[in-house]
CSV table of C-alpha atoms in Angstrom, one decimal:
chain,number,residue,atom,x,y,z
A,1,MET,CA,71.7,53.1,70.4
A,2,THR,CA,75.1,51.5,70.3
A,3,ALA,CA,75.1,48.2,68.3
A,4,LEU,CA,76.2,45.1,70.1
A,5,SER,CA,79.7,44.0,69.2
A,6,ARG,CA,80.0,40.7,67.4
A,7,PRO,CA,81.1,38.7,70.5
A,8,SER,CA,78.3,40.2,72.5
A,9,ARG,CA,75.8,39.4,69.7
A,10,VAL,CA,76.9,35.8,69.6
A,11,GLU,CA,77.1,35.5,73.3
A,12,ARG,CA,73.5,36.6,73.7
A,13,GLY,CA,72.2,34.9,70.5
A,14,ASP,CA,71.1,38.4,69.6
A,15,TRP,CA,69.6,37.9,66.1
A,16,GLN,CA,66.7,40.3,66.1
A,17,THR,CA,63.6,39.1,64.3
A,18,PRO,CA,62.5,41.2,61.3
A,19,LEU,CA,59.1,42.7,62.0
A,20,ASP,CA,57.6,41.3,58.8
A,21,LEU,CA,58.5,37.8,59.9
A,22,ALA,CA,57.2,38.4,63.5
A,23,ARG,CA,53.9,39.5,62.0
A,24,HIS,CA,53.7,36.4,59.7
A,25,VAL,CA,54.4,34.1,62.7
A,26,THR,CA,51.8,35.9,64.9
A,27,ARG,CA,49.2,35.7,62.2
A,28,LEU,CA,50.0,31.9,62.0
A,29,ALA,CA,49.2,31.7,65.7
A,30,ALA,CA,45.8,33.3,65.1
A,31,ARG,CA,45.1,31.0,62.1
A,32,LEU,CA,45.8,28.0,64.3
A,33,GLY,CA,43.2,29.1,66.8
A,34,ALA,CA,45.1,31.2,69.4
A,35,ARG,CA,42.7,33.4,71.3
A,36,PRO,CA,44.9,34.4,74.2
A,37,ALA,CA,44.0,36.2,77.4
A,38,SER,CA,47.7,37.0,77.9
A,39,ILE,CA,50.9,36.9,75.9
A,40,LEU,CA,54.4,36.2,77.0
A,41,GLU,CA,57.7,37.0,75.1
A,42,PRO,CA,60.5,35.7,77.3
A,43,THR,CA,63.4,37.2,75.2
A,44,CYS,CA,61.7,40.1,73.5
A,45,GLY,CA,64.8,42.0,72.2
A,46,ARG,CA,63.6,45.3,70.5
A,47,GLY,CA,60.0,44.2,70.6
A,48,ALA,CA,59.2,42.8,67.1
A,49,PHE,CA,57.0,40.0,68.4
A,50,LEU,CA,55.3,42.3,71.0
A,51,THR,CA,54.6,44.8,68.2
A,52,ALA,CA,53.1,42.1,66.0
A,53,ALA,CA,51.1,40.7,68.9
A,54,ALA,CA,49.7,44.2,69.7
A,55,GLU,CA,48.5,44.4,66.0
A,56,VAL,CA,47.0,40.9,65.8
A,57,PHE,CA,45.6,40.8,69.4
A,58,PRO,CA,45.2,44.5,70.2
A,59,ASP,CA,43.4,44.2,73.5
A,60,THR,CA,45.4,41.4,75.0
A,61,LEU,CA,47.8,42.1,77.9
A,62,ALA,CA,51.4,41.2,76.9
A,63,ARG,CA,54.6,40.9,78.9
A,64,GLY,CA,58.1,40.9,77.6
A,65,PHE,CA,61.6,40.4,79.2
A,66,ASP,CA,65.1,41.0,77.9
A,67,ILE,CA,68.6,41.1,79.4
A,68,ASP,CA,69.7,44.1,77.4
A,69,PRO,CA,68.7,47.5,78.8
A,70,GLU,CA,68.9,49.3,75.5
A,71,HIS,CA,66.7,46.7,73.9
A,72,VAL,CA,64.2,47.1,76.7
A,73,GLU,CA,64.1,50.9,76.3
A,74,THR,CA,63.7,50.6,72.5
A,75,ALA,CA,60.8,48.1,72.9
A,76,ARG,CA,59.1,50.3,75.5
A,77,CYS,CA,59.3,53.3,73.1
A,78,ALA,CA,57.9,51.3,70.2
A,79,LEU,CA,55.0,50.0,72.3
A,80,ALA,CA,54.1,53.1,74.2
A,81,GLY,CA,50.3,53.3,74.8
A,82,ARG,CA,49.8,49.6,74.2
A,83,PRO,CA,48.7,47.1,76.9
A,84,VAL,CA,52.3,45.8,77.1
A,85,GLU,CA,54.7,45.5,80.1
A,86,ILE,CA,58.4,45.2,79.3
A,87,ALA,CA,60.9,44.4,82.0
A,88,LEU,CA,64.6,43.9,82.3
A,89,GLY,CA,65.3,40.3,83.1
A,90,ASP,CA,67.7,37.4,82.5
A,91,CYS,CA,65.6,34.5,81.2
A,92,PHE,CA,67.9,32.1,83.1
A,93,GLU,CA,67.0,33.9,86.4
A,94,VAL,CA,63.4,34.9,86.0
A,95,ALA,CA,60.9,33.0,88.2
A,96,TRP,CA,58.7,32.0,85.4
A,97,GLU,CA,56.1,30.3,87.6
A,98,ASP,CA,55.6,33.6,89.4
A,99,VAL,CA,55.4,35.6,86.2
A,100,LEU,CA,52.8,33.1,84.7
A,101,ALA,CA,50.8,33.0,87.9
A,102,ALA,CA,49.8,36.6,87.2
A,103,MET,CA,48.8,35.9,83.6
A,104,PRO,CA,45.3,34.5,82.8
A,105,ASP,CA,44.7,31.5,80.6
A,106,PRO,CA,44.9,30.9,77.7
A,107,VAL,CA,48.5,32.0,77.5
A,108,LEU,CA,50.3,32.6,74.1
A,109,VAL,CA,54.1,32.3,74.2
A,110,LEU,CA,55.7,34.0,71.3
A,111,GLY,CA,59.3,34.7,70.4
A,112,ASN,CA,62.7,33.8,69.1
A,113,PRO,CA,65.0,32.5,72.0
A,114,PRO,CA,68.7,32.9,71.5
A,115,TRP,CA,70.4,30.7,68.8
A,116,VAL,CA,73.6,29.8,70.7
A,117,THR,CA,74.9,26.7,72.4
A,118,SER,CA,76.4,26.3,75.9
A,119,ALA,CA,79.6,25.3,74.2
A,120,ASP,CA,79.7,28.5,72.2
A,121,LEU,CA,79.2,30.5,75.4
A,122,GLY,CA,81.9,28.6,77.2
A,123,ALA,CA,84.3,29.3,74.4
A,124,LEU,CA,83.6,33.0,74.7
A,125,GLY,CA,84.1,32.9,78.5
A,126,SER,CA,80.5,34.0,79.0
A,127,ARG,CA,78.8,33.8,82.3
A,128,ASN,CA,75.4,34.2,80.6
A,129,LEU,CA,74.4,30.6,81.2
A,130,PRO,CA,71.9,28.7,83.4
A,131,LYS,CA,73.0,27.2,86.6
A,132,LYS,CA,74.9,24.0,86.1
A,133,SER,CA,72.4,21.1,86.0
A,134,ASN,CA,72.1,17.8,84.1
A,135,PHE,CA,68.7,18.8,82.8
A,136,LYS,CA,68.8,16.2,80.0
A,137,ARG,CA,69.4,13.5,82.6
A,138,PHE,CA,72.5,12.1,80.9
A,139,ARG,CA,74.4,9.4,82.8
A,140,GLY,CA,78.1,8.7,83.4
A,141,LEU,CA,80.5,10.1,80.8
A,142,ASP,CA,77.7,11.4,78.7
A,143,ALA,CA,76.9,13.9,81.5
A,144,GLN,CA,80.5,15.1,81.6
A,145,THR,CA,81.3,15.3,77.9
A,146,GLY,CA,80.0,16.8,74.6
A,147,LYS,CA,76.6,15.2,74.9
A,148,SER,CA,75.8,17.6,77.7
A,149,ASN,CA,76.2,20.5,75.3
A,150,PHE,CA,72.8,22.1,74.5
A,151,ASP,CA,71.2,25.0,72.7
A,152,VAL,CA,70.3,27.8,75.0
A,153,SER,CA,66.9,28.1,73.2
A,154,GLU,CA,66.3,24.4,74.1
A,155,TRP,CA,66.9,25.1,77.8
A,156,ILE,CA,64.6,28.1,77.7
A,157,LEU,CA,61.8,26.3,75.9
A,158,LEU,CA,61.9,23.3,78.3
A,159,ARG,CA,62.1,25.6,81.3
A,160,LEU,CA,58.9,27.4,80.1
A,161,LEU,CA,57.2,24.1,79.4
A,162,THR,CA,57.9,23.1,83.0
A,163,ALA,CA,56.4,26.4,84.2
A,164,LEU,CA,53.4,26.0,82.0
A,165,ARG,CA,52.4,22.5,83.3
A,166,GLY,CA,48.7,22.3,83.8
A,167,ARG,CA,48.0,25.5,82.0
A,168,ASP,CA,46.0,26.2,78.9
A,169,PHE,CA,48.6,27.6,76.6
A,170,ARG,CA,49.9,27.7,73.0
A,171,MET,CA,53.6,28.3,72.1
A,172,VAL,CA,54.6,29.6,68.7
A,173,VAL,CA,58.4,30.2,68.5
A,174,LEU,CA,61.3,30.4,66.1
A,175,CYS,CA,64.1,27.9,66.7
A,176,LYS,CA,66.6,25.6,64.9
A,177,SER,CA,65.1,22.5,63.4
A,178,SER,CA,67.3,20.4,65.7
A,179,VAL,CA,66.0,22.2,68.7
A,180,ALA,CA,62.4,21.5,67.7
A,181,ARG,CA,63.2,17.8,67.3
A,182,ARG,CA,64.8,17.6,70.8
A,183,VAL,CA,61.8,19.4,72.3
A,184,MET,CA,59.6,16.8,70.7
A,185,GLU,CA,61.7,13.9,72.1
A,186,HIS,CA,61.5,15.5,75.5
A,187,VAL,CA,57.7,16.0,75.4
A,188,THR,CA,57.3,12.3,74.4
A,189,ARG,CA,59.8,11.0,77.0
A,190,GLU,CA,58.2,13.0,79.8
A,191,SER,CA,54.6,12.0,78.7
A,192,ILE,CA,53.6,15.7,78.4
A,193,SER,CA,50.2,16.0,76.8
A,194,LEU,CA,50.9,18.4,73.9
A,195,SER,CA,50.2,18.7,70.2
A,196,GLY,CA,52.9,20.2,68.0
A,197,ALA,CA,54.0,21.0,64.5
A,198,THR,CA,56.8,22.7,62.6
A,199,TYR,CA,56.8,25.3,59.8
A,200,ARG,CA,60.0,25.8,57.8
A,201,ILE,CA,61.4,29.3,57.5
A,202,ASP,CA,64.2,30.8,55.5
A,203,ALA,CA,66.8,31.5,58.1
A,204,ARG,CA,69.4,32.8,55.6
A,205,GLY,CA,66.9,35.3,54.3
A,206,ALA,CA,65.7,36.4,57.7
A,207,PHE,CA,68.9,36.3,59.7
A,208,ASP,CA,71.8,35.7,57.2
A,209,VAL,CA,72.7,32.4,58.9
A,210,ALA,CA,73.1,29.0,57.2
A,211,THR,CA,70.9,27.1,59.7
A,212,ALA,CA,67.8,24.9,59.2
A,213,ALA,CA,65.1,26.7,61.2
A,214,VAL,CA,61.4,26.4,61.8
A,215,VAL,CA,58.5,28.0,63.6
A,216,MET,CA,57.6,25.4,66.3
A,217,THR,CA,54.0,25.4,67.6
A,218,LEU,CA,52.9,23.6,70.7
A,219,ALA,CA,49.5,23.5,72.3
A,220,ALA,CA,48.2,22.0,75.5
A,221,ASP,CA,45.9,19.1,74.8
A,222,PRO,CA,42.4,19.4,76.5
A,223,PRO,CA,41.8,17.0,79.4
A,224,GLY,CA,41.0,13.5,78.3
A,225,ALA,CA,42.4,14.0,74.8
A,226,SER,CA,44.2,11.1,73.1
A,227,PRO,CA,48.0,11.6,72.8
A,228,ALA,CA,49.0,13.1,69.5
A,229,ARG,CA,50.4,10.6,67.0
A,230,GLY,CA,53.1,12.9,65.8
A,231,TRP,CA,54.1,16.4,64.7
A,232,ALA,CA,53.0,17.7,61.3
A,233,VAL,CA,55.9,19.1,59.2
A,234,PHE,CA,55.0,22.0,56.9
A,235,ASP,CA,57.2,23.4,54.2
A,236,SER,CA,56.3,27.1,54.8
A,237,LEU,CA,54.4,29.3,57.1
A,238,ASP,CA,51.6,29.5,54.6
A,239,ALA,CA,51.3,25.8,53.9
A,240,GLU,CA,47.9,24.3,54.7
A,241,THR,CA,48.9,20.6,54.2
A,242,PRO,CA,51.8,18.9,55.9
A,243,ARG,CA,54.5,17.2,53.9
A,244,ARG,CA,55.0,14.5,56.5
A,245,THR,CA,54.5,13.7,60.2
A,246,MET,CA,57.4,13.2,62.6
A,247,GLY,CA,56.9,10.8,65.4
A,248,VAL,CA,58.6,9.0,68.3
A,249,HIS,CA,58.6,5.2,68.6
A,250,GLY,CA,60.6,3.3,71.2
A,251,GLY,CA,62.3,6.5,72.4
A,252,ARG,CA,63.6,7.3,68.9
A,253,LEU,CA,62.5,10.1,66.7
A,254,TYR,CA,61.5,9.3,63.1
A,255,SER,CA,61.2,12.0,60.4
A,256,ASP,CA,58.2,10.2,58.8
A,257,ILE,CA,56.2,8.1,61.2
A,258,ASP,CA,53.9,6.7,58.4
A,259,ARG,CA,56.9,5.4,56.4
A,260,PHE,CA,58.4,4.0,59.6
A,261,GLU,CA,55.3,1.9,60.3
A,262,ARG,CA,55.5,0.5,56.7
A,263,THR,CA,59.2,-0.3,57.0
A,264,LYS,CA,59.9,-1.3,60.6
A,265,ASP,CA,60.2,-4.9,59.6
A,266,LEU,CA,63.4,-4.0,57.7
A,267,GLU,CA,65.2,-2.8,60.9
A,268,GLY,CA,68.3,-4.8,61.9
A,269,GLN,CA,72.0,-4.9,61.5
A,270,CYS,CA,73.4,-4.6,58.0
A,271,THR,CA,75.8,-7.4,56.9
A,272,PRO,CA,78.4,-6.8,55.7
A,273,ALA,CA,78.9,-3.7,57.9
A,274,TRP,CA,79.0,-0.3,56.4
A,275,ARG,CA,82.5,1.2,56.4
A,276,SER,CA,83.9,4.8,56.1
A,277,GLY,CA,86.3,5.7,53.4
A,278,LEU,CA,90.0,6.6,53.8
A,279,LYS,CA,90.9,9.6,56.0
A,280,HIS,CA,94.3,11.3,55.6
A,281,ASP,CA,93.8,15.0,56.1
A,282,CYS,CA,96.6,16.1,53.7
A,283,ALA,CA,95.2,16.2,50.2
A,284,PRO,CA,98.1,18.3,48.6
A,285,VAL,CA,100.5,15.4,49.4
A,286,MET,CA,98.4,12.3,49.6
A,287,GLU,CA,96.1,12.8,46.6
A,288,LEU,CA,97.5,12.7,43.1
A,289,GLU,CA,96.0,13.5,39.7
A,290,ALA,CA,96.8,11.9,36.3
A,291,ARG,CA,98.1,14.5,33.9
A,292,ASP,CA,99.8,13.8,30.5
A,293,GLY,CA,100.8,10.3,31.6
A,294,ALA,CA,102.2,11.3,34.9
A,295,LEU,CA,100.9,11.7,38.5
A,296,VAL,CA,100.9,15.3,39.9
A,297,ASN,CA,100.2,16.2,43.5
A,298,GLY,CA,98.2,19.2,44.8
A,299,LEU,CA,101.5,21.2,45.0
A,300,GLY,CA,102.0,20.9,41.3
A,301,GLU,CA,104.9,18.4,41.7
A,302,ARG,CA,105.3,15.4,39.4
A,303,VAL,CA,105.3,12.3,41.7
A,304,ASP,CA,107.3,9.1,40.9
A,305,ILE,CA,106.5,6.5,43.5
A,306,GLU,CA,105.9,2.8,43.5
A,307,ASP,CA,102.6,1.5,42.0
A,308,SER,CA,102.1,-0.8,45.0
A,309,VAL,CA,101.1,2.2,47.2
A,310,VAL,CA,99.0,4.1,44.7
A,311,PHE,CA,95.3,3.3,44.3
A,312,PRO,CA,92.6,4.9,42.2
A,313,LEU,CA,90.5,7.3,44.3
A,314,LEU,CA,86.9,8.4,44.2
A,315,LYS,CA,85.8,11.3,46.3
A,316,GLY,CA,82.3,11.8,47.6
A,317,SER,CA,81.4,14.2,44.8
A,318,ASP,CA,82.6,11.6,42.3
A,319,VAL,CA,80.3,8.9,43.8
A,320,ALA,CA,77.3,11.3,44.1
A,321,ASN,CA,77.7,12.3,40.5
A,322,GLY,CA,78.4,8.9,39.0
A,323,ARG,CA,82.0,9.7,37.9
A,324,ARG,CA,84.3,6.9,36.9
A,325,PRO,CA,87.7,6.3,38.4
A,326,GLY,CA,91.0,7.1,36.5
A,327,ARG,CA,91.6,10.8,37.2
A,328,ARG,CA,92.4,10.8,40.9
A,329,PHE,CA,94.7,8.6,42.9
A,330,VAL,CA,95.7,8.3,46.5
A,331,LEU,CA,98.9,7.2,48.3
A,332,VAL,CA,98.0,4.5,50.8
A,333,THR,CA,100.6,4.0,53.5
A,334,GLN,CA,99.0,1.2,55.5
A,335,ARG,CA,96.9,-1.9,54.9
A,336,SER,CA,95.4,-2.0,58.5
A,337,LEU,CA,94.8,0.4,61.3
A,338,GLY,CA,98.0,1.2,63.2
A,339,GLU,CA,100.3,-0.9,61.0
A,340,GLU,CA,103.9,0.1,61.1
A,341,THR,CA,104.8,2.4,58.1
A,342,ARG,CA,108.5,2.3,58.4
A,343,THR,CA,108.5,-0.9,56.3
A,344,LEU,CA,107.9,1.4,53.3
A,345,GLN,CA,111.6,2.3,53.5
A,346,ALA,CA,112.4,-1.2,52.1
A,347,ASP,CA,109.1,-2.0,50.3
A,348,ALA,CA,108.5,1.3,48.6
A,349,PRO,CA,111.7,3.5,49.0
A,350,ARG,CA,110.6,6.2,46.5
A,351,ALA,CA,107.3,6.6,48.3
A,352,TRP,CA,109.0,6.8,51.7
A,353,ALA,CA,111.4,9.5,50.4
A,354,TYR,CA,108.5,11.4,49.0
A,355,LEU,CA,106.7,11.3,52.4
A,356,VAL,CA,109.8,12.3,54.3
A,357,ARG,CA,110.2,15.2,52.0
A,358,HIS,CA,106.7,16.4,52.9
A,359,GLU,CA,106.7,15.3,56.5
A,360,GLY,CA,106.3,18.9,57.7
A,361,LYS,CA,102.8,19.1,56.1
A,362,LEU,CA,101.8,15.6,57.4
A,363,ASP,CA,103.1,16.2,60.9
A,364,VAL,CA,100.8,19.3,61.4
A,365,ARG,CA,97.6,17.4,60.7
A,366,LYS,CA,95.3,18.7,63.4
A,367,SER,CA,93.2,15.7,64.3
A,368,SER,CA,94.3,14.0,67.5
A,369,ILE,CA,93.7,10.6,65.9
A,370,TYR,CA,97.2,10.8,64.4
A,371,ARG,CA,98.9,11.4,67.8
A,372,ASP,CA,101.3,8.7,68.8
A,373,LYS,CA,100.6,6.7,65.6
A,374,PRO,CA,103.3,5.6,63.1
A,375,PRO,CA,104.5,8.4,60.8
A,376,PHE,CA,102.3,9.1,57.8
A,377,SER,CA,99.4,7.1,59.2
A,378,VAL,CA,95.9,7.1,57.7
A,379,PHE,CA,92.5,6.1,59.1
A,380,GLY,CA,89.5,4.3,57.8
A,381,ILE,CA,91.8,1.6,56.6
A,382,GLY,CA,91.5,-2.2,56.8
A,383,PRO,CA,91.0,-5.2,54.6
A,384,TYR,CA,87.6,-3.8,53.5
A,385,THR,CA,89.4,-0.8,51.9
A,386,PHE,CA,90.9,-3.2,49.3
A,387,ALA,CA,87.7,-5.2,48.6
A,388,PRO,CA,87.4,-5.3,44.8
A,389,TYR,CA,83.7,-4.4,44.7
A,390,LYS,CA,81.9,-1.8,46.8
A,391,VAL,CA,78.4,-0.4,47.0
A,392,ALA,CA,79.0,3.3,47.9
A,393,ILE,CA,77.1,6.5,48.9
A,394,CYS,CA,78.3,10.0,49.7
A,395,GLY,CA,77.3,11.1,53.2
A,396,LEU,CA,77.3,14.8,52.3
A,397,TYR,CA,74.8,14.9,49.5
A,398,LYS,CA,71.1,15.1,50.3
A,399,LYS,CA,70.0,12.2,48.2
A,400,PHE,CA,70.0,8.4,48.5
A,401,SER,CA,72.1,7.6,45.5
A,402,PHE,CA,73.9,4.2,45.8
A,403,SER,CA,76.4,3.1,43.2
A,404,LEU,CA,78.6,0.1,42.3
A,405,VAL,CA,82.3,0.7,42.5
A,406,GLU,CA,84.4,-1.8,40.5
A,407,PRO,CA,88.2,-2.2,40.2
A,408,TYR,CA,90.0,0.1,37.9
A,409,GLU,CA,92.7,-1.5,35.7
A,410,GLY,CA,92.8,-4.4,38.1
A,411,ARG,CA,93.2,-2.3,41.2
A,412,PRO,CA,90.6,-1.8,44.0
A,413,VAL,CA,89.2,1.7,44.1
A,414,VAL,CA,89.7,3.6,47.4
A,415,LEU,CA,86.9,6.0,48.6
A,416,ASP,CA,87.5,9.1,50.7
A,417,ASP,CA,86.1,9.7,54.1
A,418,THR,CA,82.9,11.5,52.9
A,419,CYS,CA,81.8,8.1,51.6
A,420,TYR,CA,80.3,5.0,53.2
A,421,PHE,CA,80.5,1.6,51.5
A,422,LEU,CA,79.7,-2.1,51.7
A,423,PRO,CA,82.7,-4.3,50.7
A,424,PHE,CA,82.3,-7.4,48.6
A,425,GLU,CA,84.7,-9.9,47.0
A,426,ALA,CA,82.2,-11.0,44.3
A,427,ARG,CA,80.5,-8.8,41.8
A,428,GLU,CA,77.3,-10.8,42.0
A,429,GLU,CA,76.9,-10.1,45.7
A,430,ALA,CA,77.6,-6.4,45.2
A,431,GLU,CA,75.0,-6.1,42.5
A,432,ALA,CA,72.4,-7.9,44.6
A,433,ALA,CA,73.0,-5.5,47.5
A,434,LEU,CA,72.8,-2.5,45.1
A,435,ARG,CA,69.5,-3.7,43.7
A,436,ALA,CA,68.1,-4.0,47.3
A,437,LEU,CA,69.3,-0.6,48.3
A,438,GLN,CA,67.9,1.0,45.2
A,439,SER,CA,64.4,-0.5,45.9
A,440,GLU,CA,61.4,1.5,46.8
A,441,GLU,CA,61.3,-0.3,50.2
A,442,ALA,CA,64.8,0.8,51.0
A,443,ARG,CA,64.1,4.4,50.0
A,444,ALA,CA,61.0,4.5,52.2
A,445,PHE,CA,63.0,3.0,55.1
A,446,PHE,CA,65.7,5.7,54.9
A,447,GLU,CA,63.3,8.5,54.2
A,448,ALA,CA,61.5,7.6,57.4
A,449,ARG,CA,64.7,8.1,59.4
A,450,VAL,CA,66.7,10.8,57.8
A,451,PHE,CA,66.7,14.5,58.7
A,452,TRP,CA,67.9,16.3,55.6
A,453,GLU,CA,68.6,19.5,57.4
A,454,ASP,CA,71.5,17.9,59.3
A,455,LYS,CA,75.0,18.8,58.2
A,456,ARG,CA,75.8,15.2,57.3
A,457,PRO,CA,72.3,13.6,57.0
A,458,ILE,CA,73.5,10.2,55.8
A,459,GLY,CA,75.6,8.5,58.4
A,460,LYS,CA,76.8,5.1,59.4
A,461,VAL,CA,74.2,4.6,62.1
A,462,LEU,CA,71.4,5.2,59.7
A,463,LEU,CA,72.9,3.0,57.0
A,464,GLN,CA,73.7,0.2,59.4
A,465,SER,CA,70.2,0.1,60.7
A,466,ILE,CA,68.7,-1.6,57.7
A,467,SER,CA,68.9,-5.4,57.3
A,468,LEU,CA,70.0,-6.4,53.9
A,469,LYS,CA,68.8,-9.9,54.6
A,470,ALA,CA,65.3,-8.7,55.3
A,471,LEU,CA,65.4,-6.3,52.3
A,472,GLU,CA,66.5,-9.0,49.9
A,473,ARG,CA,63.9,-11.7,50.9
A,474,PRO,CA,60.9,-12.2,48.6
A,475,LEU,CA,57.8,-10.2,49.5
């Protein structure tokens, strides 16, 4: 069999499930109480899940579909003599209601739908997409822009849930953690009577991809059952006790519904507002390091420019690891967003000459935010940048570690754009905010709302959602 080329593999989300993992997942389904009369694998590939199902549920009729003829033939050969039907079919085009009408309840849906997004497929020029539809019901610009991007597996899973309405079924599938969360939100929003859970898996070990992934389980609730409070979150396929319970409240998904209930009185708008650090996108020119009494840029050049435009710098890794300022510095060309920079020719002529000498590197900055702006512009800049005291956190590290940032040698410390901070004029105010944010109540608040598997789990929306005023009031 000829292996799929890399573009084709990506286009079809063709990451074949190792048989050992398929067996582990199928045994989990049995452990959870699955006693299927029929089994469906909507994107069966070479048949790993169908093979595992034939071992765990040997007398149960199973049906599998796949878009790749070679995969279908491989699966048929592997399962010859078993009560398994495997057909060539595009999951976007199969009439799933008709397929399921011929399958008796209870139905077990197993599998590993493609891990690829509609945007990925569009970039590849792929036509292997569902028909255009606003299936998430976005409105206005959201329906026309990036928010309408979706994971193909999400589309498939929601399509199957529609086809399974009113049926006695259980679904046990591999997917990205983010997809499982969106399915949960959909189920709650549409008032679908289902119980669910997630079990973490090692996607790097199984598929060599750096993606947070889970086995998602769903089961139709029996008639008259009370709606499930949330979805249990397990740390592994073998875990017997959940680590926490996700839940939806007011249309929003919370990572820990119990902690949410305990901390909901702390919700509000943070004052002062959280700010992002400085963004310049040209570290070799803009960032300087103190060496032997001089400043040296990332190109190895000694830099002699006016002190008025040089500020001590802490990067996200410095903040997260408690490092003090004094080693790194940054050239700051503006005091407010969009401010004219040509005034530096008179106010800081050596700095202007330095920037002009390196304008080629600054002019090729890729972000569109620099387009039509004054030369050598930066972003994340304003009066708050120069506040003498800051309470800061790095958004990239997976821990809630807040720290107090004080002036260095009389100069306010500037933070880079991986950081978020609260600006203060008085040390006492900054210290009070730091104590509040380091409290157990604040930690419980954030832990109820953060999803650590996200690429940048700590963001401005999360930080801004806690009321410092409520947090600081006496219990």
